[in-house]
Short mmCIF file of N, CA and C in Angstrom, two decimals:
data_model
loop_
_atom_site.label_atom_id
_atom_site.label_comp_id
_atom_site.label_asym_id
_atom_site.label_seq_id
_atom_site.Cartn_x
_atom_site.Cartn_y
_atom_site.Cartn_z
N MET A 2 183.86 30.87 -123.95
CA MET A 2 183.68 29.84 -124.96
C MET A 2 183.56 30.49 -126.32
N MET A 3 184.23 29.91 -127.28
CA MET A 3 184.19 30.43 -128.65
C MET A 3 183.02 29.79 -129.38
N ARG A 4 182.44 30.55 -130.26
CA ARG A 4 181.35 30.03 -131.07
C ARG A 4 181.88 28.93 -131.99
N GLY A 5 181.21 27.79 -132.02
CA GLY A 5 181.60 26.67 -132.86
C GLY A 5 182.69 25.79 -132.26
N TYR A 6 183.10 26.08 -131.06
CA TYR A 6 184.14 25.29 -130.42
C TYR A 6 183.51 24.32 -129.44
N VAL A 7 183.85 23.05 -129.54
CA VAL A 7 183.29 22.05 -128.64
C VAL A 7 184.30 21.79 -127.53
N GLU A 8 183.90 22.03 -126.30
CA GLU A 8 184.79 21.80 -125.17
C GLU A 8 184.84 20.31 -124.83
N GLY A 9 186.01 19.84 -124.42
CA GLY A 9 186.14 18.46 -123.98
C GLY A 9 186.36 17.45 -125.08
N GLY A 10 186.53 17.88 -126.31
CA GLY A 10 186.81 16.95 -127.41
C GLY A 10 185.54 16.29 -127.93
N ALA A 11 185.74 15.30 -128.75
CA ALA A 11 184.62 14.60 -129.38
C ALA A 11 183.89 13.74 -128.35
N ALA A 12 182.57 13.72 -128.45
CA ALA A 12 181.77 12.92 -127.54
C ALA A 12 181.99 11.43 -127.82
N TYR A 13 182.11 11.08 -129.08
CA TYR A 13 182.31 9.70 -129.48
C TYR A 13 183.52 9.63 -130.40
N PRO A 14 184.64 9.12 -129.92
CA PRO A 14 185.81 9.04 -130.80
C PRO A 14 185.54 8.13 -132.00
N ALA A 15 186.16 8.48 -133.09
CA ALA A 15 185.99 7.68 -134.30
C ALA A 15 186.59 6.29 -134.10
N PRO A 16 185.94 5.27 -134.61
CA PRO A 16 186.52 3.92 -134.49
C PRO A 16 187.80 3.84 -135.31
N PRO A 17 188.73 2.99 -134.91
CA PRO A 17 189.97 2.89 -135.67
C PRO A 17 189.72 2.36 -137.07
N ARG A 18 190.48 2.88 -138.02
CA ARG A 18 190.37 2.42 -139.40
C ARG A 18 191.27 1.22 -139.60
N ARG A 19 190.81 0.26 -140.36
CA ARG A 19 191.62 -0.91 -140.69
C ARG A 19 191.63 -1.07 -142.21
N TYR A 20 192.76 -0.78 -142.80
CA TYR A 20 192.92 -0.92 -144.25
C TYR A 20 193.32 -2.35 -144.56
N ARG A 21 192.74 -2.90 -145.62
CA ARG A 21 193.04 -4.28 -146.00
C ARG A 21 193.13 -4.37 -147.52
N VAL A 22 193.86 -5.35 -147.98
CA VAL A 22 194.03 -5.58 -149.42
C VAL A 22 193.01 -6.63 -149.85
N VAL A 23 192.27 -6.31 -150.91
CA VAL A 23 191.23 -7.23 -151.40
C VAL A 23 191.38 -7.40 -152.92
N PRO A 24 191.03 -8.57 -153.42
CA PRO A 24 191.05 -8.75 -154.88
C PRO A 24 189.92 -7.95 -155.53
N SER A 25 190.20 -7.42 -156.70
CA SER A 25 189.16 -6.72 -157.46
C SER A 25 189.15 -7.26 -158.88
N ALA A 26 188.23 -6.79 -159.68
CA ALA A 26 188.07 -7.33 -161.03
C ALA A 26 189.32 -7.13 -161.90
N ALA A 27 190.04 -6.04 -161.66
CA ALA A 27 191.19 -5.73 -162.53
C ALA A 27 192.52 -5.76 -161.77
N GLY A 28 192.59 -6.47 -160.67
CA GLY A 28 193.84 -6.53 -159.91
C GLY A 28 193.56 -6.60 -158.42
N TRP A 29 194.17 -5.67 -157.67
CA TRP A 29 194.02 -5.63 -156.22
C TRP A 29 193.63 -4.23 -155.81
N ALA A 30 192.92 -4.10 -154.69
CA ALA A 30 192.50 -2.80 -154.20
C ALA A 30 192.71 -2.74 -152.69
N VAL A 31 192.77 -1.52 -152.18
CA VAL A 31 192.85 -1.29 -150.73
C VAL A 31 191.46 -0.86 -150.28
N ALA A 32 190.95 -1.52 -149.25
CA ALA A 32 189.59 -1.25 -148.78
C ALA A 32 189.61 -0.82 -147.32
N VAL A 33 188.68 0.07 -147.01
CA VAL A 33 188.41 0.48 -145.63
C VAL A 33 186.90 0.69 -145.55
N ASN A 34 186.28 0.06 -144.56
CA ASN A 34 184.81 0.08 -144.46
C ASN A 34 184.21 -0.36 -145.78
N ASP A 35 183.41 0.46 -146.43
CA ASP A 35 182.79 0.08 -147.70
C ASP A 35 183.44 0.77 -148.90
N ALA A 36 184.56 1.45 -148.69
CA ALA A 36 185.24 2.18 -149.76
C ALA A 36 186.46 1.40 -150.23
N MET A 37 186.74 1.50 -151.55
CA MET A 37 187.91 0.82 -152.12
C MET A 37 188.62 1.77 -153.07
N THR A 38 189.93 1.57 -153.20
CA THR A 38 190.69 2.32 -154.18
C THR A 38 190.41 1.77 -155.57
N ARG A 39 190.93 2.45 -156.56
CA ARG A 39 190.90 1.89 -157.91
C ARG A 39 191.80 0.68 -157.95
N PRO A 40 191.61 -0.21 -158.90
CA PRO A 40 192.46 -1.41 -158.97
C PRO A 40 193.93 -1.05 -159.14
N LEU A 41 194.77 -1.78 -158.43
CA LEU A 41 196.22 -1.65 -158.55
C LEU A 41 196.75 -2.87 -159.27
N PRO A 42 197.86 -2.74 -159.99
CA PRO A 42 198.31 -3.84 -160.86
C PRO A 42 198.75 -5.10 -160.13
N ASP A 43 199.33 -4.96 -158.94
CA ASP A 43 199.79 -6.16 -158.24
C ASP A 43 199.57 -6.03 -156.74
N ARG A 44 199.60 -7.17 -156.08
CA ARG A 44 199.31 -7.21 -154.65
C ARG A 44 200.36 -6.47 -153.82
N ALA A 45 201.62 -6.55 -154.22
CA ALA A 45 202.69 -5.88 -153.46
C ALA A 45 202.46 -4.37 -153.42
N THR A 46 202.05 -3.79 -154.53
CA THR A 46 201.76 -2.35 -154.57
C THR A 46 200.59 -2.03 -153.65
N ALA A 47 199.56 -2.84 -153.67
CA ALA A 47 198.40 -2.63 -152.81
C ALA A 47 198.78 -2.76 -151.34
N GLU A 48 199.63 -3.72 -151.02
CA GLU A 48 200.05 -3.90 -149.63
C GLU A 48 200.88 -2.71 -149.13
N ARG A 49 201.76 -2.17 -149.98
CA ARG A 49 202.53 -0.98 -149.59
C ARG A 49 201.61 0.21 -149.34
N LEU A 50 200.63 0.40 -150.22
CA LEU A 50 199.69 1.49 -150.06
C LEU A 50 198.86 1.31 -148.79
N ALA A 51 198.38 0.11 -148.54
CA ALA A 51 197.59 -0.16 -147.34
C ALA A 51 198.40 0.10 -146.08
N ALA A 52 199.66 -0.29 -146.08
CA ALA A 52 200.52 -0.06 -144.91
C ALA A 52 200.74 1.43 -144.69
N ARG A 53 200.95 2.17 -145.77
CA ARG A 53 201.16 3.62 -145.65
C ARG A 53 199.89 4.32 -145.14
N LEU A 54 198.74 3.94 -145.67
CA LEU A 54 197.47 4.52 -145.22
C LEU A 54 197.18 4.15 -143.77
N GLN A 55 197.48 2.90 -143.39
CA GLN A 55 197.23 2.47 -142.01
C GLN A 55 198.13 3.24 -141.03
N ALA A 56 199.39 3.45 -141.40
CA ALA A 56 200.30 4.21 -140.53
C ALA A 56 199.80 5.65 -140.35
N GLU A 57 199.32 6.26 -141.43
CA GLU A 57 198.79 7.62 -141.34
C GLU A 57 197.54 7.66 -140.46
N ALA A 58 196.64 6.70 -140.64
CA ALA A 58 195.42 6.64 -139.83
C ALA A 58 195.75 6.44 -138.36
N ASP A 59 196.75 5.60 -138.07
CA ASP A 59 197.15 5.37 -136.68
C ASP A 59 197.71 6.64 -136.06
N ARG A 60 198.53 7.38 -136.83
CA ARG A 60 199.06 8.65 -136.31
C ARG A 60 197.94 9.64 -136.05
N LEU A 61 197.00 9.75 -136.98
CA LEU A 61 195.88 10.69 -136.80
C LEU A 61 195.04 10.30 -135.59
N ASN A 62 194.80 9.02 -135.41
CA ASN A 62 194.01 8.53 -134.28
C ASN A 62 194.74 8.83 -132.96
N ARG A 63 196.05 8.59 -132.95
CA ARG A 63 196.84 8.87 -131.75
C ARG A 63 196.82 10.36 -131.42
N ASP A 64 196.97 11.21 -132.45
CA ASP A 64 196.97 12.66 -132.23
C ASP A 64 195.60 13.15 -131.81
N GLN A 65 194.53 12.53 -132.30
CA GLN A 65 193.17 12.92 -131.93
C GLN A 65 192.94 12.73 -130.45
N HIS A 66 193.46 11.65 -129.89
CA HIS A 66 193.22 11.33 -128.49
C HIS A 66 194.24 11.99 -127.56
N ARG A 67 195.31 12.54 -128.12
CA ARG A 67 196.33 13.16 -127.30
C ARG A 67 195.80 14.39 -126.57
N TRP A 68 194.91 15.15 -127.21
CA TRP A 68 194.45 16.42 -126.63
C TRP A 68 193.18 16.29 -125.81
N VAL A 69 192.54 15.14 -125.81
CA VAL A 69 191.32 14.94 -125.02
C VAL A 69 191.70 14.81 -123.56
N GLN A 70 191.06 15.59 -122.72
CA GLN A 70 191.36 15.55 -121.28
C GLN A 70 190.15 15.17 -120.49
#
């Protein structure tokens, strides 16, 4: 066993992230949990960003669970 290496993967996998578009004071923002991006000028831009972030999070989540045995 290597020092600092955890065998068997994470004990508790991270919950899936869900990005959503929310109105903000100066436009639209992308939110996940309690964090938000800076305001974006229009909803379409925020939706594209949310979709891109969600796709990346889904890939990371899939890859995280691929190696757990």
